[in-house]
Coordinates of C-alpha atoms and ligand atoms in Angstrom, one line a residue:
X20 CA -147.5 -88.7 141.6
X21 CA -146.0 -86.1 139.5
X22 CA -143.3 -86.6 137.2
X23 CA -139.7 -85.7 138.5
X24 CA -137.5 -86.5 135.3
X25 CA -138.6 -86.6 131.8
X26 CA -136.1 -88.7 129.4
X27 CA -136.5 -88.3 125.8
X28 CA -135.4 -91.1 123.6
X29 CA -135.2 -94.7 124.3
X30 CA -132.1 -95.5 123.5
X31 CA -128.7 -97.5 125.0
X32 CA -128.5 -94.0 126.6
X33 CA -132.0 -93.0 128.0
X34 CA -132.3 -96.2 129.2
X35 CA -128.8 -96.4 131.8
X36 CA -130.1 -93.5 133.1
X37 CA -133.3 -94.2 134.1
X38 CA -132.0 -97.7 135.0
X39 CA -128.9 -95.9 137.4
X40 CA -131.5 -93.1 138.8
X41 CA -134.1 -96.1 139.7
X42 CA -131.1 -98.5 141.3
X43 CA -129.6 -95.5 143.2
X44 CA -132.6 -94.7 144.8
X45 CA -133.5 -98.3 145.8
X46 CA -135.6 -99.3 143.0
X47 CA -137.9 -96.5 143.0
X48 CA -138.3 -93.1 144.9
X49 CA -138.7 -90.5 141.5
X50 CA -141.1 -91.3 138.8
X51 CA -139.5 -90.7 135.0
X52 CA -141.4 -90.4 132.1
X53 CA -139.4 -91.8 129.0
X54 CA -140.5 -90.7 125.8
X55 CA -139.6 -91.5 122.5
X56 CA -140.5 -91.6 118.5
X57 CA -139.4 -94.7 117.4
X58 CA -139.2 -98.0 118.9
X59 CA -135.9 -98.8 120.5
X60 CA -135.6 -101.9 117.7
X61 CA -135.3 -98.5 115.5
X62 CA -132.4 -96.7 117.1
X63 CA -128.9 -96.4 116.3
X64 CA -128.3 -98.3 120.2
X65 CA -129.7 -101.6 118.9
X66 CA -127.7 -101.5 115.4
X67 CA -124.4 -101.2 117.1
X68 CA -122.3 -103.8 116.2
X69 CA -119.0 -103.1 117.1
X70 CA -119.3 -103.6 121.2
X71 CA -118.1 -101.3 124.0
X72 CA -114.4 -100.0 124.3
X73 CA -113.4 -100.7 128.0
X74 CA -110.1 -101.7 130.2
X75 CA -110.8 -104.7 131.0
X76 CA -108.1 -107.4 130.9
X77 CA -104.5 -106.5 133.3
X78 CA -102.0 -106.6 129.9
X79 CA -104.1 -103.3 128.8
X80 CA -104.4 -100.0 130.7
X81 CA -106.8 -97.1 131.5
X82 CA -103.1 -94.8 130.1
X83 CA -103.2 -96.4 126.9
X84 CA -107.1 -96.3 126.3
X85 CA -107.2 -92.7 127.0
X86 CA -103.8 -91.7 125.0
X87 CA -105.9 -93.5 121.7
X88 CA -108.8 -91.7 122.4
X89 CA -107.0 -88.6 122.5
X90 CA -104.8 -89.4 119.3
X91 CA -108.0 -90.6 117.3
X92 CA -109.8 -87.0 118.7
X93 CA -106.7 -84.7 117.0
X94 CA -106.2 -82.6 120.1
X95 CA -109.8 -81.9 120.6
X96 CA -110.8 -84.2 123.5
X97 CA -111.1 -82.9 127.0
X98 CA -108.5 -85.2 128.8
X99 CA -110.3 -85.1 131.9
X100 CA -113.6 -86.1 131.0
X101 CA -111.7 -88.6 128.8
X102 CA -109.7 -89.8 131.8
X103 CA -113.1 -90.1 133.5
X104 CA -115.2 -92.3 131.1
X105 CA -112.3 -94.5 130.9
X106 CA -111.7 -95.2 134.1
X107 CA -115.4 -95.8 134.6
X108 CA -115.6 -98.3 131.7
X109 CA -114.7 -101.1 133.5
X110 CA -117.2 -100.9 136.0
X111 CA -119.7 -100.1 132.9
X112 CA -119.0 -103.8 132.1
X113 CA -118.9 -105.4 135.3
X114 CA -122.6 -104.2 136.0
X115 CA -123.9 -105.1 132.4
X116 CA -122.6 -109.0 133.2
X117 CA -124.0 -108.8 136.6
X118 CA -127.4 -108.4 134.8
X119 CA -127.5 -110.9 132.7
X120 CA -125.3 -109.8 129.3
X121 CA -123.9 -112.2 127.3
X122 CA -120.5 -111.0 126.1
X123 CA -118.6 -113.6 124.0
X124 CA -116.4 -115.0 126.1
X125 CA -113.9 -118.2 126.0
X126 CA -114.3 -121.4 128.6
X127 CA -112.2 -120.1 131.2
X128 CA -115.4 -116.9 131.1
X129 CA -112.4 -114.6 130.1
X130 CA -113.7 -112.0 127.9
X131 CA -112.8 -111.9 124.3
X132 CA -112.1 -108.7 122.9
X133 CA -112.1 -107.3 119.4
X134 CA -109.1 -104.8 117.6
X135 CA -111.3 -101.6 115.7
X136 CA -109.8 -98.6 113.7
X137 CA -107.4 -96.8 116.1
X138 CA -107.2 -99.3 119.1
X139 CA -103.6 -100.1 120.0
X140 CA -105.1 -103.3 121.9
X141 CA -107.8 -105.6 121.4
X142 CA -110.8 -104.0 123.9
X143 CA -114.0 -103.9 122.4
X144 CA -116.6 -106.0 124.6
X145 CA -118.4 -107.8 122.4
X146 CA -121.6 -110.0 122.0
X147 CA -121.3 -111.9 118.1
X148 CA -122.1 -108.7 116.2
X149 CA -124.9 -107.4 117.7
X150 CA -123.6 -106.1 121.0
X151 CA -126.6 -103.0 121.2
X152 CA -129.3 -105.5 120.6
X153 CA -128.0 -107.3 123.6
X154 CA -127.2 -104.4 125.8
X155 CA -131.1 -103.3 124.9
X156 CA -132.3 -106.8 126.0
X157 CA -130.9 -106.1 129.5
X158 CA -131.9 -102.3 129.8
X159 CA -135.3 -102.5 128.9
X160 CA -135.4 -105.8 131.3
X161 CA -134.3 -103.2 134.1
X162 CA -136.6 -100.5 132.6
X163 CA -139.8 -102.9 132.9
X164 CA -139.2 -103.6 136.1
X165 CA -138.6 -100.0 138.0
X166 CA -141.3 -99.7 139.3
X167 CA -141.8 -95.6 138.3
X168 CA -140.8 -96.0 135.0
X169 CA -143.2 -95.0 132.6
X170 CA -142.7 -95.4 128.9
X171 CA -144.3 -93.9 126.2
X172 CA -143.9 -94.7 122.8
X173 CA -145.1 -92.8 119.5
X174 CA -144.1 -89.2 121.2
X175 CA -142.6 -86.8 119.0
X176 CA -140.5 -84.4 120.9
X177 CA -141.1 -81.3 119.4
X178 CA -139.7 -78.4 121.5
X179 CA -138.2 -77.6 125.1
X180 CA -140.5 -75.6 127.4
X181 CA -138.7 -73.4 129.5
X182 CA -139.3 -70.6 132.3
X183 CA -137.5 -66.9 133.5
X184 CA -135.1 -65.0 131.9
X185 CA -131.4 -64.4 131.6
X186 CA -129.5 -66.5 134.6
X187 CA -132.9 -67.5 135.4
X188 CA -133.9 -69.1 132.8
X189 CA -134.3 -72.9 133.0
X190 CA -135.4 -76.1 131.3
X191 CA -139.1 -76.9 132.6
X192 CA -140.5 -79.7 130.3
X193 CA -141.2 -80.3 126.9
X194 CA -143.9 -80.4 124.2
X195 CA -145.0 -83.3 122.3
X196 CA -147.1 -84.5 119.5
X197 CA -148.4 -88.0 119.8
X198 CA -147.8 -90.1 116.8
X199 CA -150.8 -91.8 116.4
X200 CA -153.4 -89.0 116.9
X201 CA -151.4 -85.9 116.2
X202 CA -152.7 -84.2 119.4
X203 CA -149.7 -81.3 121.3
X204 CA -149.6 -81.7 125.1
X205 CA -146.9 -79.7 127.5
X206 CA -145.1 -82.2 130.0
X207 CA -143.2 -80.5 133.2
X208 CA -140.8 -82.5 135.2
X209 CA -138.2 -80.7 137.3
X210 CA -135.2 -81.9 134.8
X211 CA -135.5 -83.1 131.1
X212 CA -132.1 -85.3 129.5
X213 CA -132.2 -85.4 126.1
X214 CA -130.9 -88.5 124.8
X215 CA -132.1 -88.3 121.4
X216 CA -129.1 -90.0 119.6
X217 CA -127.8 -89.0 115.9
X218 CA -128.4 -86.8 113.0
X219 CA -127.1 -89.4 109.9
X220 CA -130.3 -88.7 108.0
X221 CA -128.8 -85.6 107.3
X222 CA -126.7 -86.8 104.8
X223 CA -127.9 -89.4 101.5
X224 CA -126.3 -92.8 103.1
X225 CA -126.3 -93.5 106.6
X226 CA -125.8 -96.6 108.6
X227 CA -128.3 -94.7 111.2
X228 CA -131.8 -95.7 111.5
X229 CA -135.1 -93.6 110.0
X230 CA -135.4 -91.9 113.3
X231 CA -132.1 -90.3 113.9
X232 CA -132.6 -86.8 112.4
X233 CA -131.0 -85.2 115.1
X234 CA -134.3 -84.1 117.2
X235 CA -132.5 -83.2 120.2
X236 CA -129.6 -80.9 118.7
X237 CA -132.2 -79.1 116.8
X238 CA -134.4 -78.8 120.2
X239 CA -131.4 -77.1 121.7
X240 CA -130.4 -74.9 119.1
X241 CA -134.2 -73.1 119.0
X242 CA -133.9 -72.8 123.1
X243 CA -130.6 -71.7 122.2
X244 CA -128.2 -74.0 124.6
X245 CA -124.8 -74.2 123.2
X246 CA -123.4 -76.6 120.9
X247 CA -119.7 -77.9 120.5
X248 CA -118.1 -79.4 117.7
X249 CA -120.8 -79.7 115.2
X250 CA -118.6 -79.4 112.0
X251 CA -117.1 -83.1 113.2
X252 CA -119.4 -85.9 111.3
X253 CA -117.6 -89.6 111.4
X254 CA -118.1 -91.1 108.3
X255 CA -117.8 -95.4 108.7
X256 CA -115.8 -96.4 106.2
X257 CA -117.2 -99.7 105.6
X258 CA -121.3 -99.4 105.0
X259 CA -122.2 -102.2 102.5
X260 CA -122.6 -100.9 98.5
X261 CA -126.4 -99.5 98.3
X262 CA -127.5 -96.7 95.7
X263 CA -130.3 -96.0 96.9
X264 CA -130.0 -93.3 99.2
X265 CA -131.7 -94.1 103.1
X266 CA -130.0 -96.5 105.6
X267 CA -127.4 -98.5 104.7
X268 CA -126.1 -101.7 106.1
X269 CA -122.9 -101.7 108.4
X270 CA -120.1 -104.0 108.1
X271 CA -118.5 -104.0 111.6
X272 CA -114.7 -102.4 111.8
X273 CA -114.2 -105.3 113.8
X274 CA -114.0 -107.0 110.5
X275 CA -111.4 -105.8 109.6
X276 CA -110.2 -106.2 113.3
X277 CA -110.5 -110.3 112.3
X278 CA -108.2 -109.8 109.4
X279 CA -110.0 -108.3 105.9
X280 CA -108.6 -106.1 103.8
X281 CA -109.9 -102.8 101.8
X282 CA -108.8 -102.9 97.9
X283 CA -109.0 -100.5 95.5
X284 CA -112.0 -101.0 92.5
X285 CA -108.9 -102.0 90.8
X286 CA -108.0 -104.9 93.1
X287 CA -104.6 -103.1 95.0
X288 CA -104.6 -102.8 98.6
X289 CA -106.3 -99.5 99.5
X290 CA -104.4 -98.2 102.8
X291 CA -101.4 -99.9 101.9
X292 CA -98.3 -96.7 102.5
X293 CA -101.2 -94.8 103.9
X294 CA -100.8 -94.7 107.6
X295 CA -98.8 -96.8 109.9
X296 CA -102.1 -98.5 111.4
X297 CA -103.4 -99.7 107.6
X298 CA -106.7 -101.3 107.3
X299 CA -107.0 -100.3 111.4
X300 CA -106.1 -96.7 110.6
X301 CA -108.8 -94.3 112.7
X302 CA -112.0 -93.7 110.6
X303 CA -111.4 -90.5 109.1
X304 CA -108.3 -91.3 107.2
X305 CA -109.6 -94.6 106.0
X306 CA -113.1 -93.1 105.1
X307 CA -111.4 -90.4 103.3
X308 CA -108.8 -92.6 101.3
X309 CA -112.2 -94.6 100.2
X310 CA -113.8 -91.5 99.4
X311 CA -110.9 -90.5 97.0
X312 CA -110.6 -94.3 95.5
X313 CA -114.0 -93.5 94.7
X314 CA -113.9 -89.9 92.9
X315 CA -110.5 -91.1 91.2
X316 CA -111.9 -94.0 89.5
X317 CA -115.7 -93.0 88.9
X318 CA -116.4 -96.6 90.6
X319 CA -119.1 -96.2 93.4
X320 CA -117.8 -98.2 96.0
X321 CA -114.3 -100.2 97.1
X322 CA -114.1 -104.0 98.1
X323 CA -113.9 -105.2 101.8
X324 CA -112.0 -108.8 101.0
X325 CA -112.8 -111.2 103.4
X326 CA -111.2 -114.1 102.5
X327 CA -108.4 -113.6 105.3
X328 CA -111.1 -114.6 108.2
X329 CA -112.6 -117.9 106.1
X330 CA -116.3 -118.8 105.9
X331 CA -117.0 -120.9 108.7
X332 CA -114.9 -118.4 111.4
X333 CA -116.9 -115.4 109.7
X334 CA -120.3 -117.0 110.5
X335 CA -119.5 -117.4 113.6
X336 CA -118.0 -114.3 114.7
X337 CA -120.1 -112.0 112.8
X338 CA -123.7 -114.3 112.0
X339 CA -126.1 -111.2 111.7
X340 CA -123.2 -109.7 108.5
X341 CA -122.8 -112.9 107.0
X342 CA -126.7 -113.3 107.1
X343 CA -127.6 -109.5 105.3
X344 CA -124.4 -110.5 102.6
X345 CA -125.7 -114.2 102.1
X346 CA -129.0 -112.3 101.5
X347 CA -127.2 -110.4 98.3
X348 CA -125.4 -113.5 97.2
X349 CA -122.4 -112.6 98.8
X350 CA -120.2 -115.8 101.1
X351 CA -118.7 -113.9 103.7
X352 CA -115.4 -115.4 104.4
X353 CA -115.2 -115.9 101.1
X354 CA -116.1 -113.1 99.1
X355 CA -115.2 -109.1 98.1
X356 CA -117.8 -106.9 100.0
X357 CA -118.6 -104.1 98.1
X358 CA -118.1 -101.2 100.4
X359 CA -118.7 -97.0 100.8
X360 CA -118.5 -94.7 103.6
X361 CA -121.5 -93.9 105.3
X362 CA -122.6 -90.9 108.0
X363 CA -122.7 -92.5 110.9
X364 CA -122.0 -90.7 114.2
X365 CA -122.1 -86.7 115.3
X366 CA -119.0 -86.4 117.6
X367 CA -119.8 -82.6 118.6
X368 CA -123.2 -82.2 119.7
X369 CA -125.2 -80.0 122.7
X370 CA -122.5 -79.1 125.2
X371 CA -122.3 -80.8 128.6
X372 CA -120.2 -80.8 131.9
X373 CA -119.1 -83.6 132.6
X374 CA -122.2 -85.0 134.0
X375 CA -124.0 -84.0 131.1
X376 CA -125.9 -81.3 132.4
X377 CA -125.7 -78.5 129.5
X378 CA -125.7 -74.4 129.9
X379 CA -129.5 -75.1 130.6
X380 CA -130.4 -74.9 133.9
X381 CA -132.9 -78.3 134.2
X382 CA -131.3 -80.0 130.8
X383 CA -129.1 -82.6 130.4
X384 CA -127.9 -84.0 127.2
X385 CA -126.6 -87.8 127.0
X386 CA -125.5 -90.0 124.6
X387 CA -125.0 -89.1 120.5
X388 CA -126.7 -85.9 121.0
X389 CA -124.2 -84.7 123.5
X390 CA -120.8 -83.2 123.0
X391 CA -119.4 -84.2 126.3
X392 CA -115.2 -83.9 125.6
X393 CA -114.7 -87.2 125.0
X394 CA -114.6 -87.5 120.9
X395 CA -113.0 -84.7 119.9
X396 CA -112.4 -84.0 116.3
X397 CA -112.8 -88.1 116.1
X398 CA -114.7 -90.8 117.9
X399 CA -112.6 -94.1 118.6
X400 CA -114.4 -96.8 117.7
X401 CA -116.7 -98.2 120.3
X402 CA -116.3 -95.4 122.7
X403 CA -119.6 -94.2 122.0
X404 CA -121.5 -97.4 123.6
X405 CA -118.7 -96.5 126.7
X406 CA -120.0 -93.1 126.7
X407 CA -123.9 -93.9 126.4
X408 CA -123.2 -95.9 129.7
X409 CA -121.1 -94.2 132.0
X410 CA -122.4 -90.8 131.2
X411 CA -126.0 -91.4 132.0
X412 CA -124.7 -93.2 135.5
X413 CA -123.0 -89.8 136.4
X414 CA -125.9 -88.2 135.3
X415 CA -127.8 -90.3 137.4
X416 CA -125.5 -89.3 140.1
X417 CA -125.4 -86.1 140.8
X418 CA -129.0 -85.9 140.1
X419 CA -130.2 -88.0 143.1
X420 CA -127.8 -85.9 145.1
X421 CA -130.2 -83.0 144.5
X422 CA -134.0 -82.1 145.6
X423 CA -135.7 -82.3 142.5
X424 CA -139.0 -81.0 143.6
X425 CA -142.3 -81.3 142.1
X426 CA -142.4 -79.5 138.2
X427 CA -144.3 -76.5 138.1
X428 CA -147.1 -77.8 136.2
X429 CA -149.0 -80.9 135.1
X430 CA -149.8 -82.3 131.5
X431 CA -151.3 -79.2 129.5
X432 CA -153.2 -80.1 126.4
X433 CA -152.6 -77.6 124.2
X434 CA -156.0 -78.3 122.1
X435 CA -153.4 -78.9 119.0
X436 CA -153.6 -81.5 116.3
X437 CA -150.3 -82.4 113.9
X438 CA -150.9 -83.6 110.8
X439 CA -148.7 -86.6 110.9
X440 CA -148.9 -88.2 107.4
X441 CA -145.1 -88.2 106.3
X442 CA -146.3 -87.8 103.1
X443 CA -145.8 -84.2 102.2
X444 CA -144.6 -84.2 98.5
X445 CA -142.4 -81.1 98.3
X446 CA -141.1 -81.3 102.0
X447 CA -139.9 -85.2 100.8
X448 CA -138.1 -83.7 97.7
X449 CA -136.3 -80.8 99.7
X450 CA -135.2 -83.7 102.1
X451 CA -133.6 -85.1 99.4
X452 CA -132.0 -82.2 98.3
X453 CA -130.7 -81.2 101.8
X454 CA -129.2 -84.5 101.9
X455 CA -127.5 -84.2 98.6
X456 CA -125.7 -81.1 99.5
X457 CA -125.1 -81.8 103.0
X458 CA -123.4 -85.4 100.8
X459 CA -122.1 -82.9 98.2
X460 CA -120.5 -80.1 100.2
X461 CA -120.0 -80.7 104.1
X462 CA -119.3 -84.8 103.6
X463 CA -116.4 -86.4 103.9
X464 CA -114.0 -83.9 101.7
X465 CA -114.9 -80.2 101.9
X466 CA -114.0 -77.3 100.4
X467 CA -114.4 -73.7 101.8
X468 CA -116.4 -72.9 99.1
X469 CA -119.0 -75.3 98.6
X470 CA -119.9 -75.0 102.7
X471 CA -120.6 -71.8 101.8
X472 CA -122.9 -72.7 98.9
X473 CA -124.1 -74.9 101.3
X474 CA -124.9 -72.3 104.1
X475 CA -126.7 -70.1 101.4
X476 CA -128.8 -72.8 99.7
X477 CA -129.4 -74.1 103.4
X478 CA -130.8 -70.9 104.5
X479 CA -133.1 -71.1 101.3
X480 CA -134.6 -74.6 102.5
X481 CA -135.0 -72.9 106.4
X482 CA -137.0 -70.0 105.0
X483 CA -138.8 -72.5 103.0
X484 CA -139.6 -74.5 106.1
X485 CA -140.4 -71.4 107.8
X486 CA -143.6 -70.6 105.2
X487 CA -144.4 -73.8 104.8
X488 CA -144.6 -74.0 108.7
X489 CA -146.9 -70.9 109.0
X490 CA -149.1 -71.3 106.0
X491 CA -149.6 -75.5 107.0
X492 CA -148.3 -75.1 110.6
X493 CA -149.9 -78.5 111.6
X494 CA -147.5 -81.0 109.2
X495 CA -145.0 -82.7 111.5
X496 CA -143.0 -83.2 107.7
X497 CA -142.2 -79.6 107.8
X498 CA -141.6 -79.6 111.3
X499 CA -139.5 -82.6 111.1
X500 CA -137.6 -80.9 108.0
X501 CA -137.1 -77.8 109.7
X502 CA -135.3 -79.4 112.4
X503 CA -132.5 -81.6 110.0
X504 CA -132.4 -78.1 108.2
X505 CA -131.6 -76.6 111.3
X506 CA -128.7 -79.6 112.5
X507 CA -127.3 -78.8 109.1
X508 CA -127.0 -75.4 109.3
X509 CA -125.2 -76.1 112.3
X510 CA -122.3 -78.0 110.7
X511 CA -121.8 -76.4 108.1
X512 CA -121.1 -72.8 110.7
X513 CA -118.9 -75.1 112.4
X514 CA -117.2 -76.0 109.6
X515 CA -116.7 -72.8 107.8
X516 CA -115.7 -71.9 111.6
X517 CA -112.8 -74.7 111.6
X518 CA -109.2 -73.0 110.8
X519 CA -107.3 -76.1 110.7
X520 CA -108.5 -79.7 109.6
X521 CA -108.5 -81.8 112.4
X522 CA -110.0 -85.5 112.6
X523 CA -113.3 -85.6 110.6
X524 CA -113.2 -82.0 109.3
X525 CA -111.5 -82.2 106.0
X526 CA -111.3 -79.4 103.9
X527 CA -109.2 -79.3 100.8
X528 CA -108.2 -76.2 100.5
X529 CA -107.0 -76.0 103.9
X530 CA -105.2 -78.5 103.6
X531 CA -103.4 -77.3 100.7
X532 CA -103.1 -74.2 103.0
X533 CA -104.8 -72.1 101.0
X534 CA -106.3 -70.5 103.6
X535 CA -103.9 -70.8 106.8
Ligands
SIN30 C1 -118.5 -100.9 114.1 O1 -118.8 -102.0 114.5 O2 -117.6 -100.7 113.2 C2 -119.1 -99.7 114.7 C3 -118.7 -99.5 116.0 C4 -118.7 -98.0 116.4 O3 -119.2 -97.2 115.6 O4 -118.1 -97.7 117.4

């Protein structure tokens, strides 16, 4: 039998969609081929600590969940879709415990719920601090089992394959390399979601994984499908102390949540006078206030105190944090953490309805890669686990509602071989320096001028890509580069596009009005 759906990515994301599409049609009835690069061990889904932000206990409400996530979004949500995903969040929950999910819970089985950065209640569903792990565990139970599931690992996505012209045009599979033996084939399936997750590697610390360099974003730019929001990167403010640049450790919001404190290199309390909300103040203004602790001092990184939540409470609320810190000598509970801001999720991204099908006939974009309405300018903590679960299940909706039809072709092999050794000396250096200057002049504080440095020396790097694509078009480094290059590119337009700061876009001299 033919495949009807291709998903690419294995994510939180990927995975409740293939998992809602098999359950609503009775644990089989369309065959989807899931494809992605990295294992799922490997993707921003199984890091997440935090937990999912849902209405779930009677003294909170759908009103007051939906009025944070628009505050936390500075006016750039859309309320309906919003309104939507709330709503739909406790239902989210109810079917992850009715598979088997082990939220942390008190004796009486009523759910206990953490307080994160912009929350006006405690609502983040939780397991310890490894709440993606254990939404994975359950997923990829389901996945196993559905009977017309087929996943393949090792599969770089490298392009969309589409058909017609104008209104006609449509999504109608996708091209891959494999991994392991570099060879190209074509896949066609009658829809393609791409649920490809994040783009942190763009920048020099990230709490994302290797993998998420923003694949699917850059896969929709070159079949040019519209994006929204792009110039809006969150920042975490908490990412444990690392100079190396690469992936960098998180230290759950929900930390400070359980009672620790940001100070100052100097020792003072850090968001003390700052904003109303302190320690719990929504990422952006906290990540920022870090970021200028840090320039104003010359000290690389604040201190997350944690000796308000006490040692034995710590290792039991957060075991997997107090583990990492233990491994660097640090006693959680106990101890300072040293702490910096970190890229850590894209809240614009390929534009959706609010299904997630995007301007692409045939393509549908879920998860981190998607712009769907609900982040805005800002992404409330632990929305985004909400979002990789209710989305896909709408998704999932509306496409079983429809006669898919048999794609228009099979597998083509396109008698192509990638060289896939990451190795490639000069594309490795110009990574580095892309994610310097994406660091350096579209980070956390911007200035008009240096994004437009930024879009010049950018467009350098692309052209570079370009040659280095056409004289060694086989490398999957260049190809790989090319596409971060690309992501970039596209925040920094967005940013030099921004007239006012809102949320995560910050630039200086707007905000001294320079430019109004
Ligand atoms: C965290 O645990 O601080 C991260 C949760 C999130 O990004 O929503």
């Amino acid at each position: 039998m033919e495949t009807e759906v291709i998903v690419v990515g294995g994510g939180i994301a990927g995975m409740a969609f293939a998992e809602r599409m098999t359950a609503l049609k009775g644990g089989g009835g369309v065959r989807i081929l899931m494809l992605s690069k990295a294992p799922v061990e490997a993707s921003n889904s199984y890091l997440a600590q935090g937990g999912v932000a849902a209405v779930v206990l009677p003294e909170d409400s759908v009103e007051e969940h939906v009025q944070d996530t628009l505050t936390v979004g500075a006016g750039r949500c859309d309320e309906r879709v919003v309104r939507m995903i709330v709503e739909r969040g406790p239902k989210a929950i109810a079917r992850l415990l009715a598979a088997g999910a082990r939220f942390d819970a008190d004796r009486e089985g009523r759910l206990q719920l953490a307080r994160e950065g912009g929350h006006s209640q405690a609502r983040v569903v939780h397991y310890r601090d490894t709440t993606g792990a254990e939404i994975v565990r359950v997923l990829r139970d389901r996945v196993k089992a559905g009977p017309m599931i087929e996943v393949a690992g090792h599969q770089y996505v490298m392009d969309l394959i589409t058909d017609g012209a104008g209104a006609a045009r449509r999504c109608i599979g996708v091209r891959t390399v494999d991994g392991r033996t570099g060879e190209v084939q074509d896949h066609y399936a009658a829809a393609v979601v791409l649920a490809t997750g994040g783009l942190g590697q763009i920048y020099r610390h990230t709490t994302n994984p290797m993998a998420a360099t923003g694949d699917g974003i850059a896969m929709a730019i070159r079949a040019n499908v519209p994006l929204r929001d792009m110039a809006f990167i969150q920042f975490h403010p908490t990412a444990l102390y690392d100079d190396e640049s690469g992936p960098t450790f998180l230290i759950s919001e929900a930390v400070r949540g359980a009672g620790a404190r940001l100070l100052r290199p100097d020792g003072g309390r850090l968001m003390e006078g700052v904003h109303p909300k302190g320690d719990l103040a929504p990422r952006n203004v906290v990540a920022r206030e870090i970021q200028r602790a840090i320039l104003r001092s010359g000290h690389p990184h604040v201190w997350l105190d944690t000796a308000p939540i006490g040692v034995q409470e710590f290792a039991k609320r957060f075991p997997n944090i107090a583990n990492v810190c233990g491994r660097k000598g640090i006693v959680a509970g106990r101890d300072r953490i040293p702490v910096m801001p970190a890229a850590h999720y894209s809240c614009g991204g390929i534009l959706t309805n609010d299904h997630g099908e995007t301007a692409l006939p045939g393509l549908f974009a879920l998860g981190e890669c998607a712009s769907s309405g609900l982040h805005g300018a800002d992404r409330l903590a632990s929305n985004s686990l909400l979002e990789a679960l209710v989305m896909p299940a709408r998704a999932a909706e509306v496409l079983v509602s429809r006669p898919l039809g048999p794609p228009l072709h099979g597998i083509g092999r396109q008698g192509m071989f990638l060289r896939m050794d990451l190795e490639d000396e000069r594309a490795a250096w110009l990574r580095k320096e892309m994610q310097e200057l994406m660091t350096g002049k579209a980070g956390i504080l911007r200035m008009t001028d240096g994004l437009k440095e930024a879009r010049r020396d950018l467009r350098a790097m692309a052209d570079e890509c370009e040659r280095a694509l056409a004289q060694e078009h086989l490398a999957w480094a260049w190809a790989e580069l090319r596409s971060m290059v690309q992501v970039a590119e596209a925040i920094v337009d967005s940013a030099l596009s921004q007239t006012t700061n809102a949320g995560t876009h910050w630039c200086e001299d707007l905000a001294q009005g320079v430019l109004s």
